[in-house]
mmCIF file of N, CA and C and ligand atoms in Angstrom:
data_model
loop_
_atom_site.group_PDB
_atom_site.id
_atom_site.type_symbol
_atom_site.label_atom_id
_atom_site.label_comp_id
_atom_site.label_asym_id
_atom_site.label_seq_id
_atom_site.Cartn_x
_atom_site.Cartn_y
_atom_site.Cartn_z
ATOM 1 N N MET T 182 -14.536 4.413 -18.972
ATOM 2 C CA MET T 182 -13.679 3.293 -18.559
ATOM 3 C C MET T 182 -13.773 3.107 -17.041
ATOM 4 N N LYS T 183 -13.954 1.833 -16.641
ATOM 5 C CA LYS T 183 -14.083 1.542 -15.200
ATOM 6 C C LYS T 183 -12.857 0.760 -14.727
ATOM 7 N N ILE T 184 -12.158 1.331 -13.763
ATOM 8 C CA ILE T 184 -10.941 0.708 -13.224
ATOM 9 C C ILE T 184 -11.120 0.481 -11.725
ATOM 10 N N GLN T 185 -10.782 -0.713 -11.291
ATOM 11 C CA GLN T 185 -10.824 -1.027 -9.859
ATOM 12 C C GLN T 185 -9.396 -1.123 -9.326
ATOM 13 N N ILE T 186 -9.106 -0.374 -8.279
ATOM 14 C CA ILE T 186 -7.835 -0.554 -7.551
ATOM 15 C C ILE T 186 -8.138 -1.403 -6.323
ATOM 16 N N ILE T 187 -7.339 -2.442 -6.133
ATOM 17 C CA ILE T 187 -7.506 -3.300 -4.954
ATOM 18 C C ILE T 187 -6.180 -3.350 -4.192
ATOM 19 N N ASN T 188 -6.244 -3.049 -2.917
ATOM 20 C CA ASN T 188 -5.079 -3.182 -2.050
ATOM 21 C C ASN T 188 -5.326 -4.273 -1.024
ATOM 22 N N GLY T 189 -4.315 -5.102 -0.836
ATOM 23 C CA GLY T 189 -4.421 -6.209 0.106
ATOM 24 C C GLY T 189 -3.886 -5.869 1.492
ATOM 25 N N PRO T 190 -3.451 -6.876 2.216
ATOM 26 C CA PRO T 190 -3.154 -6.738 3.643
ATOM 27 C C PRO T 190 -2.052 -5.721 3.955
ATOM 28 N N ASN T 191 -2.304 -4.984 5.028
ATOM 29 C CA ASN T 191 -1.377 -4.004 5.615
ATOM 30 C C ASN T 191 -1.227 -2.723 4.800
ATOM 31 N N LEU T 192 -1.862 -2.669 3.637
ATOM 32 C CA LEU T 192 -1.736 -1.466 2.810
ATOM 33 C C LEU T 192 -2.664 -0.354 3.298
ATOM 34 N N ASN T 193 -3.549 -0.674 4.244
ATOM 35 C CA ASN T 193 -4.317 0.367 4.936
ATOM 36 C C ASN T 193 -3.400 1.208 5.839
ATOM 37 N N LEU T 194 -2.196 0.710 6.111
ATOM 38 C CA LEU T 194 -1.273 1.429 7.002
ATOM 39 C C LEU T 194 -0.222 2.239 6.250
ATOM 40 N N LEU T 195 -0.439 2.451 4.950
ATOM 41 C CA LEU T 195 0.513 3.281 4.187
ATOM 42 C C LEU T 195 0.586 4.674 4.802
ATOM 43 N N GLY T 196 1.792 5.190 4.892
ATOM 44 C CA GLY T 196 1.992 6.491 5.537
ATOM 45 C C GLY T 196 2.383 6.337 6.998
ATOM 46 N N THR T 197 2.156 5.146 7.540
ATOM 47 C CA THR T 197 2.481 4.841 8.938
ATOM 48 C C THR T 197 3.478 3.698 8.992
ATOM 49 N N ARG T 198 3.262 2.748 8.076
ATOM 50 C CA ARG T 198 4.004 1.497 8.055
ATOM 51 C C ARG T 198 5.357 1.643 7.346
ATOM 52 N N GLU T 199 6.422 1.177 7.977
ATOM 53 C CA GLU T 199 7.745 1.086 7.342
ATOM 54 C C GLU T 199 7.969 2.177 6.268
ATOM 55 N N LYS T 200 7.978 3.415 6.735
ATOM 56 C CA LYS T 200 8.013 4.561 5.800
ATOM 57 C C LYS T 200 9.230 4.556 4.886
ATOM 58 N N SER T 201 10.350 3.983 5.372
ATOM 59 C CA SER T 201 11.555 3.983 4.532
ATOM 60 C C SER T 201 11.364 3.092 3.305
ATOM 61 N N ILE T 202 10.437 2.149 3.388
ATOM 62 C CA ILE T 202 10.170 1.264 2.239
ATOM 63 C C ILE T 202 8.954 1.756 1.448
ATOM 64 N N TYR T 203 7.897 2.130 2.167
ATOM 65 C CA TYR T 203 6.613 2.392 1.494
ATOM 66 C C TYR T 203 6.254 3.877 1.387
ATOM 67 N N GLY T 204 7.113 4.753 1.937
ATOM 68 C CA GLY T 204 6.901 6.182 1.769
ATOM 69 C C GLY T 204 6.046 6.805 2.868
ATOM 70 N N GLU T 205 5.901 8.108 2.756
ATOM 71 C CA GLU T 205 5.276 8.930 3.804
ATOM 72 C C GLU T 205 3.778 9.126 3.575
ATOM 73 N N SER T 206 3.330 8.852 2.346
ATOM 74 C CA SER T 206 1.946 9.208 2.006
ATOM 75 C C SER T 206 0.972 8.072 2.300
ATOM 76 N N GLY T 207 -0.169 8.426 2.845
ATOM 77 C CA GLY T 207 -1.269 7.475 2.948
ATOM 78 C C GLY T 207 -1.852 7.249 1.557
ATOM 79 N N PHE T 208 -2.689 6.200 1.400
ATOM 80 C CA PHE T 208 -3.222 5.923 0.065
ATOM 81 C C PHE T 208 -4.324 6.912 -0.323
ATOM 82 N N GLU T 209 -5.138 7.315 0.642
ATOM 83 C CA GLU T 209 -6.306 8.144 0.318
ATOM 84 C C GLU T 209 -5.942 9.473 -0.357
ATOM 85 N N PRO T 210 -4.953 10.230 0.178
ATOM 86 C CA PRO T 210 -4.593 11.473 -0.532
ATOM 87 C C PRO T 210 -4.073 11.214 -1.945
ATOM 88 N N PHE T 211 -3.320 10.127 -2.092
ATOM 89 C CA PHE T 211 -2.818 9.775 -3.435
ATOM 90 C C PHE T 211 -3.993 9.459 -4.364
ATOM 91 N N LEU T 212 -4.969 8.711 -3.837
ATOM 92 C CA LEU T 212 -6.139 8.323 -4.647
ATOM 93 C C LEU T 212 -6.928 9.558 -5.094
ATOM 94 N N ALA T 213 -7.081 10.511 -4.185
ATOM 95 C CA ALA T 213 -7.827 11.743 -4.521
ATOM 96 C C ALA T 213 -7.126 12.479 -5.665
ATOM 97 N N GLU T 214 -5.807 12.516 -5.583
ATOM 98 C CA GLU T 214 -5.000 13.170 -6.625
ATOM 99 C C GLU T 214 -5.145 12.439 -7.969
ATOM 100 N N LEU T 215 -5.104 11.096 -7.883
ATOM 101 C CA LEU T 215 -5.221 10.277 -9.096
ATOM 102 C C LEU T 215 -6.577 10.515 -9.763
ATOM 103 N N LYS T 216 -7.637 10.505 -8.936
ATOM 104 C CA LYS T 216 -8.991 10.707 -9.477
ATOM 105 C C LYS T 216 -9.110 12.078 -10.128
ATOM 106 N N SER T 217 -8.474 13.086 -9.514
ATOM 107 C CA SER T 217 -8.600 14.423 -10.094
ATOM 108 C C SER T 217 -7.770 14.572 -11.369
ATOM 109 N N SER T 218 -6.721 13.760 -11.526
ATOM 110 C CA SER T 218 -5.938 13.821 -12.786
ATOM 111 C C SER T 218 -6.609 13.045 -13.916
ATOM 112 N N TYR T 219 -7.500 12.131 -13.560
ATOM 113 C CA TYR T 219 -8.142 11.286 -14.591
ATOM 114 C C TYR T 219 -9.669 11.353 -14.423
ATOM 115 N N HIS T 220 -10.209 12.550 -14.677
ATOM 116 C CA HIS T 220 -11.647 12.787 -14.482
ATOM 117 C C HIS T 220 -12.525 11.835 -15.270
ATOM 118 N N SER T 221 -12.050 11.493 -16.472
ATOM 119 C CA SER T 221 -12.913 10.706 -17.368
ATOM 120 C C SER T 221 -12.922 9.221 -16.996
ATOM 121 N N VAL T 222 -12.059 8.819 -16.070
ATOM 122 C CA VAL T 222 -12.000 7.396 -15.694
ATOM 123 C C VAL T 222 -12.747 7.203 -14.380
ATOM 124 N N ASP T 223 -13.597 6.173 -14.357
ATOM 125 C CA ASP T 223 -14.299 5.807 -13.127
ATOM 126 C C ASP T 223 -13.357 4.902 -12.320
ATOM 127 N N ILE T 224 -12.746 5.475 -11.270
ATOM 128 C CA ILE T 224 -11.758 4.727 -10.477
ATOM 129 C C ILE T 224 -12.386 4.349 -9.136
ATOM 130 N N GLN T 225 -12.516 3.057 -8.903
ATOM 131 C CA GLN T 225 -13.048 2.562 -7.629
ATOM 132 C C GLN T 225 -11.903 1.994 -6.800
ATOM 133 N N TYR T 226 -12.064 2.054 -5.488
ATOM 134 C CA TYR T 226 -10.992 1.583 -4.594
ATOM 135 C C TYR T 226 -11.546 0.634 -3.537
ATOM 136 N N PHE T 227 -10.815 -0.446 -3.309
ATOM 137 C CA PHE T 227 -11.187 -1.404 -2.262
ATOM 138 C C PHE T 227 -9.919 -1.884 -1.577
ATOM 139 N N GLN T 228 -9.955 -1.926 -0.251
ATOM 140 C CA GLN T 228 -8.825 -2.497 0.509
ATOM 141 C C GLN T 228 -9.365 -3.501 1.507
ATOM 142 N N SER T 229 -8.656 -4.615 1.650
ATOM 143 C CA SER T 229 -9.001 -5.577 2.698
ATOM 144 C C SER T 229 -7.754 -6.310 3.149
ATOM 145 N N ASN T 230 -7.778 -6.684 4.416
ATOM 146 C CA ASN T 230 -6.699 -7.505 4.973
ATOM 147 C C ASN T 230 -7.045 -8.988 4.894
ATOM 148 N N ILE T 231 -8.217 -9.286 4.343
ATOM 149 C CA ILE T 231 -8.760 -10.654 4.390
ATOM 150 C C ILE T 231 -8.759 -11.268 2.988
ATOM 151 N N GLU T 232 -8.095 -12.379 2.853
ATOM 152 C CA GLU T 232 -7.912 -13.025 1.543
ATOM 153 C C GLU T 232 -9.247 -13.261 0.825
ATOM 154 N N GLY T 233 -10.228 -13.838 1.553
ATOM 155 C CA GLY T 233 -11.526 -14.161 0.943
ATOM 156 C C GLY T 233 -12.259 -12.918 0.452
ATOM 157 N N GLU T 234 -12.094 -11.801 1.161
ATOM 158 C CA GLU T 234 -12.749 -10.558 0.717
ATOM 159 C C GLU T 234 -12.127 -10.037 -0.578
ATOM 160 N N LEU T 235 -10.825 -10.234 -0.707
ATOM 161 C CA LEU T 235 -10.154 -9.822 -1.954
ATOM 162 C C LEU T 235 -10.669 -10.673 -3.113
ATOM 163 N N ILE T 236 -10.832 -11.962 -2.863
ATOM 164 C CA ILE T 236 -11.342 -12.879 -3.901
ATOM 165 C C ILE T 236 -12.791 -12.516 -4.247
ATOM 166 N N ASN T 237 -13.598 -12.241 -3.230
ATOM 167 C CA ASN T 237 -14.994 -11.853 -3.499
ATOM 168 C C ASN T 237 -15.056 -10.597 -4.368
ATOM 169 N N LYS T 238 -14.165 -9.644 -4.104
ATOM 170 C CA LYS T 238 -14.160 -8.408 -4.907
ATOM 171 C C LYS T 238 -13.771 -8.712 -6.356
ATOM 172 N N LEU T 239 -12.779 -9.594 -6.541
ATOM 173 C CA LEU T 239 -12.395 -9.973 -7.918
ATOM 174 C C LEU T 239 -13.590 -10.594 -8.641
ATOM 175 N N HIS T 240 -14.334 -11.477 -7.955
ATOM 176 C CA HIS T 240 -15.501 -12.125 -8.580
ATOM 177 C C HIS T 240 -16.586 -11.095 -8.901
ATOM 178 N N GLU T 241 -16.758 -10.141 -7.974
ATOM 179 C CA GLU T 241 -17.847 -9.161 -8.119
ATOM 180 C C GLU T 241 -17.645 -8.253 -9.332
ATOM 181 N N ILE T 242 -16.409 -7.801 -9.534
ATOM 182 C CA ILE T 242 -16.207 -6.787 -10.579
ATOM 183 C C ILE T 242 -15.441 -7.330 -11.806
ATOM 184 N N GLY T 243 -14.998 -8.580 -11.706
ATOM 185 C CA GLY T 243 -14.086 -9.131 -12.706
ATOM 186 C C GLY T 243 -14.708 -9.549 -14.023
ATOM 187 N N PHE T 244 -16.028 -9.267 -14.171
ATOM 188 C CA PHE T 244 -16.679 -9.572 -15.453
ATOM 189 C C PHE T 244 -17.272 -8.312 -16.077
ATOM 190 N N SER T 245 -17.092 -7.175 -15.399
ATOM 191 C CA SER T 245 -17.718 -5.952 -15.911
ATOM 192 C C SER T 245 -16.747 -4.773 -16.005
ATOM 193 N N TYR T 246 -15.658 -4.785 -15.263
ATOM 194 C CA TYR T 246 -14.724 -3.651 -15.304
ATOM 195 C C TYR T 246 -13.743 -3.794 -16.464
ATOM 196 N N ASP T 247 -13.103 -2.671 -16.805
ATOM 197 C CA ASP T 247 -12.123 -2.694 -17.904
ATOM 198 C C ASP T 247 -10.726 -3.066 -17.433
ATOM 199 N N GLY T 248 -10.442 -2.847 -16.163
ATOM 200 C CA GLY T 248 -9.109 -3.174 -15.664
ATOM 201 C C GLY T 248 -9.073 -3.203 -14.155
ATOM 202 N N ILE T 249 -8.162 -4.008 -13.636
ATOM 203 C CA ILE T 249 -7.961 -4.097 -12.188
ATOM 204 C C ILE T 249 -6.474 -3.855 -11.912
ATOM 205 N N ILE T 250 -6.206 -2.943 -10.988
ATOM 206 C CA ILE T 250 -4.838 -2.657 -10.529
ATOM 207 C C ILE T 250 -4.753 -3.243 -9.128
ATOM 208 N N PHE T 251 -3.932 -4.266 -8.963
ATOM 209 C CA PHE T 251 -4.016 -5.084 -7.753
ATOM 210 C C PHE T 251 -2.656 -5.176 -7.064
ATOM 211 N N ASN T 252 -2.607 -4.626 -5.842
ATOM 212 C CA ASN T 252 -1.458 -4.857 -4.965
ATOM 213 C C ASN T 252 -1.931 -5.817 -3.884
ATOM 214 N N ALA T 253 -1.574 -7.076 -4.023
ATOM 215 C CA ALA T 253 -2.053 -8.104 -3.088
ATOM 216 C C ALA T 253 -1.167 -8.215 -1.849
ATOM 217 N N GLY T 254 -0.192 -7.290 -1.705
ATOM 218 C CA GLY T 254 0.687 -7.338 -0.534
ATOM 219 C C GLY T 254 1.339 -8.711 -0.427
ATOM 220 N N ALA T 255 1.455 -9.210 0.778
ATOM 221 C CA ALA T 255 2.147 -10.487 1.000
ATOM 222 C C ALA T 255 1.409 -11.677 0.375
ATOM 223 N N TYR T 256 0.103 -11.526 0.127
ATOM 224 C CA TYR T 256 -0.630 -12.637 -0.541
ATOM 225 C C TYR T 256 -0.095 -12.891 -1.957
ATOM 226 N N THR T 257 0.540 -11.874 -2.529
ATOM 227 C CA THR T 257 1.185 -12.044 -3.841
ATOM 228 C C THR T 257 2.065 -13.291 -3.855
ATOM 229 N N HIS T 258 2.787 -13.463 -2.757
ATOM 230 C CA HIS T 258 3.827 -14.490 -2.693
ATOM 231 C C HIS T 258 3.315 -15.837 -2.209
ATOM 232 N N THR T 259 2.076 -15.866 -1.711
ATOM 233 C CA THR T 259 1.596 -17.090 -1.036
ATOM 234 C C THR T 259 0.273 -17.636 -1.549
ATOM 235 N N SER T 260 -0.555 -16.799 -2.183
ATOM 236 C CA SER T 260 -1.952 -17.206 -2.350
ATOM 237 C C SER T 260 -2.278 -17.825 -3.708
ATOM 238 N N LEU T 261 -2.422 -19.148 -3.700
ATOM 239 C CA LEU T 261 -2.901 -19.852 -4.887
ATOM 240 C C LEU T 261 -4.367 -19.496 -5.147
ATOM 241 N N ALA T 262 -5.117 -19.261 -4.061
ATOM 242 C CA ALA T 262 -6.546 -18.922 -4.209
ATOM 243 C C ALA T 262 -6.719 -17.593 -4.957
ATOM 244 N N ILE T 263 -5.886 -16.615 -4.672
ATOM 245 C CA ILE T 263 -5.967 -15.333 -5.395
ATOM 246 C C ILE T 263 -5.515 -15.527 -6.842
ATOM 247 N N ALA T 264 -4.451 -16.298 -7.042
ATOM 248 C CA ALA T 264 -3.994 -16.572 -8.422
ATOM 249 C C ALA T 264 -5.121 -17.234 -9.220
ATOM 250 N N ASP T 265 -5.821 -18.196 -8.613
ATOM 251 C CA ASP T 265 -6.928 -18.886 -9.299
ATOM 252 C C ASP T 265 -8.084 -17.923 -9.590
ATOM 253 N N ALA T 266 -8.361 -17.021 -8.653
ATOM 254 C CA ALA T 266 -9.460 -16.055 -8.860
ATOM 255 C C ALA T 266 -9.140 -15.144 -10.044
ATOM 256 N N ILE T 267 -7.875 -14.740 -10.174
ATOM 257 C CA ILE T 267 -7.486 -13.886 -11.311
ATOM 258 C C ILE T 267 -7.647 -14.651 -12.626
ATOM 259 N N ALA T 268 -7.304 -15.939 -12.590
ATOM 260 C CA ALA T 268 -7.463 -16.762 -13.801
ATOM 261 C C ALA T 268 -8.934 -16.946 -14.157
ATOM 262 N N ALA T 269 -9.810 -16.899 -13.156
ATOM 263 C CA ALA T 269 -11.237 -17.200 -13.358
ATOM 264 C C ALA T 269 -12.032 -16.033 -13.945
ATOM 265 N N ILE T 270 -11.506 -14.812 -13.828
ATOM 266 C CA ILE T 270 -12.284 -13.639 -14.267
ATOM 267 C C ILE T 270 -11.837 -13.190 -15.661
ATOM 268 N N ASN T 271 -12.625 -12.271 -16.242
ATOM 269 C CA ASN T 271 -12.310 -11.794 -17.600
ATOM 270 C C ASN T 271 -11.503 -10.502 -17.611
ATOM 271 N N THR T 272 -11.704 -9.671 -16.600
ATOM 272 C CA THR T 272 -11.044 -8.358 -16.586
ATOM 273 C C THR T 272 -9.540 -8.518 -16.391
ATOM 274 N N PRO T 273 -8.734 -7.848 -17.242
ATOM 275 C CA PRO T 273 -7.285 -7.951 -17.058
ATOM 276 C C PRO T 273 -6.811 -7.313 -15.749
ATOM 277 N N VAL T 274 -5.838 -7.968 -15.136
ATOM 278 C CA VAL T 274 -5.294 -7.512 -13.851
ATOM 279 C C VAL T 274 -3.832 -7.121 -14.044
ATOM 280 N N ILE T 275 -3.444 -5.969 -13.508
ATOM 281 C CA ILE T 275 -2.021 -5.607 -13.443
ATOM 282 C C ILE T 275 -1.579 -5.722 -11.991
ATOM 283 N N GLU T 276 -0.541 -6.510 -11.768
ATOM 284 C CA GLU T 276 0.043 -6.656 -10.425
ATOM 285 C C GLU T 276 0.934 -5.458 -10.160
ATOM 286 N N VAL T 277 0.701 -4.770 -9.057
ATOM 287 C CA VAL T 277 1.573 -3.637 -8.720
ATOM 288 C C VAL T 277 2.164 -3.806 -7.325
ATOM 289 N N HIS T 278 3.356 -3.227 -7.164
ATOM 290 C CA HIS T 278 4.006 -3.136 -5.861
ATOM 291 C C HIS T 278 4.632 -1.762 -5.722
ATOM 292 N N ILE T 279 4.589 -1.265 -4.505
ATOM 293 C CA ILE T 279 5.188 0.037 -4.204
ATOM 294 C C ILE T 279 6.714 -0.097 -4.187
ATOM 295 N N SER T 280 7.177 -1.108 -3.482
ATOM 296 C CA SER T 280 8.623 -1.358 -3.408
ATOM 297 C C SER T 280 9.052 -2.227 -4.586
ATOM 298 N N ASN T 281 10.361 -2.253 -4.824
ATOM 299 C CA ASN T 281 10.893 -3.175 -5.836
ATOM 300 C C ASN T 281 11.101 -4.523 -5.153
ATOM 301 N N VAL T 282 10.153 -5.429 -5.353
ATOM 302 C CA VAL T 282 10.202 -6.704 -4.617
ATOM 303 C C VAL T 282 11.463 -7.508 -4.962
ATOM 304 N N TYR T 283 12.050 -7.243 -6.137
ATOM 305 C CA TYR T 283 13.245 -8.000 -6.552
ATOM 306 C C TYR T 283 14.520 -7.492 -5.892
ATOM 307 N N SER T 284 14.443 -6.341 -5.237
ATOM 308 C CA SER T 284 15.616 -5.852 -4.499
ATOM 309 C C SER T 284 15.497 -6.189 -3.018
ATOM 310 N N ARG T 285 14.466 -6.960 -2.670
ATOM 311 C CA ARG T 285 14.216 -7.277 -1.259
ATOM 312 C C ARG T 285 14.453 -8.777 -0.994
ATOM 313 N N GLU T 286 13.917 -9.287 0.094
ATOM 314 C CA GLU T 286 14.160 -10.680 0.487
ATOM 315 C C GLU T 286 13.750 -11.638 -0.631
ATOM 316 N N GLU T 287 14.431 -12.758 -0.679
ATOM 317 C CA GLU T 287 14.186 -13.709 -1.769
ATOM 318 C C GLU T 287 12.744 -14.217 -1.792
ATOM 319 N N TYR T 288 12.120 -14.329 -0.607
ATOM 320 C CA TYR T 288 10.741 -14.839 -0.589
ATOM 321 C C TYR T 288 9.756 -13.862 -1.242
ATOM 322 N N ARG T 289 10.209 -12.621 -1.491
ATOM 323 C CA ARG T 289 9.334 -11.678 -2.208
ATOM 324 C C ARG T 289 9.544 -11.727 -3.724
ATOM 325 N N HIS T 290 10.494 -12.536 -4.167
ATOM 326 C CA HIS T 290 10.784 -12.607 -5.608
ATOM 327 C C HIS T 290 9.786 -13.480 -6.345
ATOM 328 N N LYS T 291 9.080 -14.319 -5.589
ATOM 329 C CA LYS T 291 8.121 -15.244 -6.211
ATOM 330 C C LYS T 291 6.721 -14.642 -6.141
ATOM 331 N N SER T 292 6.062 -14.555 -7.293
ATOM 332 C CA SER T 292 4.653 -14.143 -7.307
ATOM 333 C C SER T 292 3.807 -15.310 -7.782
ATOM 334 N N MET T 293 2.842 -15.695 -6.942
ATOM 335 C CA MET T 293 1.908 -16.759 -7.341
ATOM 336 C C MET T 293 0.978 -16.264 -8.446
ATOM 337 N N MET T 294 0.673 -14.971 -8.437
ATOM 338 C CA MET T 294 -0.366 -14.440 -9.325
ATOM 339 C C MET T 294 0.159 -13.931 -10.671
ATOM 340 N N ALA T 295 1.467 -13.694 -10.761
ATOM 341 C CA ALA T 295 2.029 -12.994 -11.927
ATOM 342 C C ALA T 295 1.650 -13.643 -13.260
ATOM 343 N N LYS T 296 1.652 -14.954 -13.297
ATOM 344 C CA LYS T 296 1.412 -15.620 -14.593
ATOM 345 C C LYS T 296 -0.019 -15.416 -15.086
ATOM 346 N N ASN T 297 -0.914 -15.030 -14.190
ATOM 347 C CA ASN T 297 -2.303 -14.786 -14.594
ATOM 348 C C ASN T 297 -2.595 -13.300 -14.810
ATOM 349 N N CYS T 298 -1.566 -12.478 -14.668
ATOM 350 C CA CYS T 298 -1.743 -11.030 -14.812
ATOM 351 C C CYS T 298 -1.266 -10.572 -16.190
ATOM 352 N N LYS T 299 -1.784 -9.403 -16.570
ATOM 353 C CA LYS T 299 -1.378 -8.821 -17.851
ATOM 354 C C LYS T 299 0.068 -8.347 -17.782
ATOM 355 N N GLY T 300 0.476 -7.848 -16.627
ATOM 356 C CA GLY T 300 1.841 -7.363 -16.440
ATOM 357 C C GLY T 300 2.076 -7.021 -14.989
ATOM 358 N N ILE T 301 3.306 -6.617 -14.715
ATOM 359 C CA ILE T 301 3.701 -6.299 -13.340
ATOM 360 C C ILE T 301 4.420 -4.951 -13.336
ATOM 361 N N ILE T 302 4.098 -4.116 -12.355
ATOM 362 C CA ILE T 302 4.815 -2.857 -12.166
ATOM 363 C C ILE T 302 5.265 -2.819 -10.713
ATOM 364 N N THR T 303 6.564 -2.739 -10.505
ATOM 365 C CA THR T 303 7.083 -2.850 -9.134
ATOM 366 C C THR T 303 8.209 -1.855 -8.906
ATOM 367 N N GLY T 304 8.158 -1.147 -7.793
ATOM 368 C CA GLY T 304 9.312 -0.359 -7.380
ATOM 369 C C GLY T 304 9.233 1.135 -7.630
ATOM 370 N N PHE T 305 8.098 1.640 -8.061
ATOM 371 C CA PHE T 305 7.993 3.076 -8.370
ATOM 372 C C PHE T 305 7.209 3.843 -7.310
ATOM 373 N N GLY T 306 7.159 3.298 -6.113
ATOM 374 C CA GLY T 306 6.364 3.946 -5.069
ATOM 375 C C GLY T 306 4.900 3.939 -5.470
ATOM 376 N N LEU T 307 4.154 4.944 -4.990
ATOM 377 C CA LEU T 307 2.733 5.007 -5.353
ATOM 378 C C LEU T 307 2.551 5.265 -6.848
ATOM 379 N N HIS T 308 3.592 5.776 -7.475
ATOM 380 C CA HIS T 308 3.565 6.009 -8.922
ATOM 381 C C HIS T 308 3.314 4.697 -9.695
ATOM 382 N N SER T 309 3.600 3.545 -9.080
ATOM 383 C CA SER T 309 3.315 2.249 -9.730
ATOM 384 C C SER T 309 1.840 2.144 -10.133
ATOM 385 N N TYR T 310 0.950 2.669 -9.273
ATOM 386 C CA TYR T 310 -0.497 2.601 -9.581
ATOM 387 C C TYR T 310 -0.827 3.479 -10.786
ATOM 388 N N ARG T 311 -0.187 4.650 -10.834
ATOM 389 C CA ARG T 311 -0.427 5.589 -11.939
ATOM 390 C C ARG T 311 0.059 4.983 -13.268
ATOM 391 N N LEU T 312 1.208 4.328 -13.211
ATOM 392 C CA LEU T 312 1.741 3.703 -14.427
ATOM 393 C C LEU T 312 0.810 2.584 -14.899
ATOM 394 N N ALA T 313 0.261 1.839 -13.950
ATOM 395 C CA ALA T 313 -0.680 0.771 -14.308
ATOM 396 C C ALA T 313 -1.923 1.372 -14.968
ATOM 397 N N LEU T 314 -2.421 2.456 -14.401
ATOM 398 C CA LEU T 314 -3.603 3.123 -14.960
ATOM 399 C C LEU T 314 -3.305 3.607 -16.375
ATOM 400 N N GLU T 315 -2.154 4.239 -16.551
ATOM 401 C CA GLU T 315 -1.743 4.717 -17.878
ATOM 402 C C GLU T 315 -1.728 3.558 -18.882
ATOM 403 N N SER T 316 -1.275 2.396 -18.442
ATOM 404 C CA SER T 316 -1.182 1.267 -19.382
ATOM 405 C C SER T 316 -2.579 0.825 -19.825
ATOM 406 N N PHE T 317 -3.591 0.948 -18.955
ATOM 407 C CA PHE T 317 -4.959 0.613 -19.375
ATOM 408 C C PHE T 317 -5.504 1.648 -20.359
ATOM 409 N N LEU T 318 -5.025 2.887 -20.225
ATOM 410 C CA LEU T 318 -5.544 3.948 -21.107
ATOM 411 C C LEU T 318 -4.886 3.876 -22.480
HETATM 412 C C1 DQA V 570 4.230 -4.943 -1.425
HETATM 413 C C2 DQA V 570 5.422 -5.913 -1.391
HETATM 414 C C3 DQA V 570 5.062 -7.168 -0.641
HETATM 415 O O1 DQA V 570 6.167 -8.064 -0.602
HETATM 416 C C4 DQA V 570 4.685 -6.823 0.797
HETATM 417 O O2 DQA V 570 4.291 -7.977 1.496
HETATM 418 C C5 DQA V 570 3.644 -5.765 0.878
HETATM 419 C C6 DQA V 570 3.728 -4.630 -0.032
HETATM 420 C C7 DQA V 570 4.599 -3.599 -2.095
HETATM 421 O O3 DQA V 570 3.678 -2.900 -2.484
HETATM 422 O O4 DQA V 570 5.775 -3.263 -2.224
HETATM 423 O O5 DQA V 570 2.784 -5.789 1.744
HETATM 424 O O6 DQA V 570 3.194 -5.532 -2.182
#
């Protein structure tokens, strides 16, 4: 099984950025742990702060992978282009968030991409990614 994790803008700063919301851990140590718990799954990781690069990655792997776990960061709430890219590909996408976006500012309650995703997991910290992976398995 091939799973792609995609992180969008500012998620390269996990472990440094707003720790009270996003936690103390960087993504890389968490990813290493995830890969070692799921040896049989081919887990690929991509992060970009650039909207077009996120779309290019969806196009590149969205016809051959079994699942995409996607935290689009703030683009979740704004990007019609990302929502359209998810609609255009075949691989199912799960929208994930580290924080519970529904307990935060109202502008985070709207997801442009949600209707094109298989489901949403929000508010479980980095564990949100693990839950998304479990759902593909
Ligand atoms: C986030 C929530 C978004 O509203 C925010 O812009 C992020 C991170 C999360 O994982 O909780 O960058 O996607």
